[in-house]
Amino acid sequence: MARRWHRLPYPSTHSLGLGASVAAEPWTLFLDSCGRGGLRGRFDILLHHPRWRVWQEGEHVYLAEGDGTAQISAEPLIPTLRAIAREEQQRTSDLGGFPTPYPFAGGFAGFLSYDWGRRMLGIPGPDDPTLPTAALAWYDSALMVDHVSREAGFWGRSQDLPDWLEKPPASPPAPHFPDRGSAWRPRWSAAAYRRAFADVKAYLRAGDVYQLNLAQAFSGRWSASPWQLYSALRQRNPAPFAAFFSLPEASLLSLSPERLVSLRDGRLQARPIKGTRRRDPDPERDRALAAELCASPKDRAENVMIVDLLRNDLGRVAELGSVRVPELCALESFPAVHHLVSSIEARLRRDCDPWDVLLSCLPGGSVTGAPKRHAVELLQALEGQPRGFYCGSLGYVDARGRMDWNILIRSLSYRAGRVQYWGGGGIVMDSEVEAEYRESLDKVAFIAATLDGVEDLVAPATAGAERRAAEIAR
């Protein structure tokens, strides 16, 4: 039976209630714009019941049709995905009636970890044992919400629609706060961070790299469901590239503000973030922090370095002469932090497809350093453990060849009550250790505050995170 478009009423819960009804089902994926509106906060996409599941563990790629038994693929991940996509596009080639503005006409969606990208650079090393290095699924159907037109719809077979709507949309669950005081812990002490920072500065002085994005890992606990944790984090820090992905092994929760790369009608766009200041509840101090960020030579230089790196990444798959930078070091403000964001655009070459773009861009330059390959090699030794999902990418490639992928920053994995997340930042010659350490805490303060049960937002949450880190360092 052919798929068609079914118009639905705009949800009163801004999609959260729709996601809550299926969040516990494995392979449910909620791509969440947090209802911010505008070009990067317009659509939410809810996906579940995939037709194909594909994931990689170590050197092996597994695939399973529907709920069937997994088999090992004879091909690497990307050729496997391409082969399934060709088969599915032939099976469901008719897209008549699909409304043009909506982003996902069926296709692959999921995540590619940082360690998967490291492997694609030819750099060996251990993988995170708690999650696959990549997990994607082909979804025939999608429920989508448009926050600009305040409409919604379902793309799929009419006979499947009751399965999506038979559970009444639930109200977002109330945030669950555990006992205060010991819910999160950094892997490094402040002294350990300073030692790693000193090593980075030595590499910079020697000319080995121009920038390194050093990150530290945090662990925590959460006694309620991962969806409740996602709802609580989303309330604190709504972001345009947020997502919730339920996997058999664990759940991924992302409140990412950063786009890795998008592709629409042959047009590529990357939007790297480099440069951060915390928000302040006092409007005058907050404006001063934003102005300081915009005027900072160090932060602007850090951003421009990554823009150059991404111009090169996109240039490998772009039409000659089409790469341009329409936006450089623009200020974007989020509930917890101010950022400097740039935009790089290009036209995709005719002989390249979306998977070529991802192979060229991963891991994202804004979360590695420059030059990229050597930066990844150095970070592997400096950080002392695999990043796993962190600084990988989550998104989709649909049946028309459109795609949109985030960078998995401000993101967590949840497994049996345990939470893991990371915070970091780019280090250049002008960087100061105390400022960089504070920035690594500022970026994840909303996570630490949620796990600790702190109900204050923005600066109080950040201050609480810093106090806890200082206590641990002592």
Coordinates of N, CA, C and O in Angstrom, one line a residue, residues 30 48 127 129 161 175 203 212 232 247 252 259 265 347-348 359 381 385 402 409 447 461:
F30 N 13.6 10.7 18.3 CA 12.9 11.9 18.3 C 13.9 13.0 18.0 O 14.8 13.3 18.8
H48 N 9.7 5.7 14.7 CA 9.8 4.4 15.4 C 9.3 3.3 14.5 O 8.9 3.5 13.3
D127 N 37.1 1.4 21.4 CA 35.8 2.0 21.3 C 35.1 1.9 22.6 O 35.4 1.1 23.5
P129 N 32.7 0.5 25.0 CA 32.1 -0.8 25.0 C 30.6 -0.8 25.3 O 29.9 -1.8 25.2
L161 N -1.3 4.4 10.6 CA -1.6 5.6 11.4 C -2.1 5.3 12.8 O -1.7 5.9 13.8
P175 N 9.8 16.8 35.9 CA 11.2 16.5 36.1 C 11.4 15.7 37.5 O 10.8 16.1 38.5
Y203 N 52.3 21.0 22.7 CA 52.0 20.6 21.3 C 51.9 21.9 20.5 O 52.4 22.0 19.3
L212 N 43.6 22.4 19.7 CA 43.2 21.1 20.1 C 41.9 21.3 21.0 O 41.9 22.2 21.9
A232 N 13.6 17.1 31.5 CA 14.2 18.0 32.5 C 15.3 18.8 31.9 O 15.4 20.1 32.1
L247 N 18.0 3.1 22.2 CA 18.6 1.9 21.7 C 18.5 0.7 22.7 O 18.3 1.0 23.9
L252 N 20.5 7.7 24.0 CA 21.3 8.9 23.8 C 20.3 10.1 23.9 O 19.2 10.2 23.4
R259 N 25.0 22.4 14.4 CA 24.8 21.7 13.1 C 26.2 21.3 12.6 O 27.1 22.1 12.4
D265 N 18.6 20.2 -1.6 CA 18.6 20.6 -3.0 C 20.0 21.0 -3.5 O 20.2 22.0 -4.2
R347 N 28.1 24.0 -2.9 CA 27.2 23.2 -3.8 C 27.9 21.8 -3.9 O 29.0 21.6 -4.2
L348 N 27.1 20.7 -3.7 CA 27.6 19.4 -3.7 C 27.9 19.0 -5.2 O 27.1 19.2 -6.1
L359 N 31.5 11.3 5.3 CA 32.9 10.7 5.4 C 33.9 11.8 5.3 O 35.0 11.7 6.0
A381 N 45.5 10.2 23.1 CA 46.4 9.9 24.2 C 46.1 10.9 25.3 O 46.2 10.4 26.5
Q385 N 40.6 7.9 27.2 CA 39.5 7.0 27.1 C 38.7 7.3 25.8 O 38.8 8.5 25.3
R402 N 18.1 14.5 1.0 CA 18.3 15.6 1.9 C 18.8 15.0 3.2 O 18.6 13.9 3.6
I409 N 27.4 17.4 21.0 CA 27.9 18.1 22.2 C 26.6 18.3 23.1 O 25.5 18.1 22.7
I447 N 23.5 20.2 32.8 CA 23.4 18.8 33.1 C 23.7 18.5 34.5 O 22.9 17.7 35.2
A461 N 23.1 27.7 38.3 CA 23.5 26.3 38.0 C 24.9 26.2 37.7 O 25.6 25.2 38.1

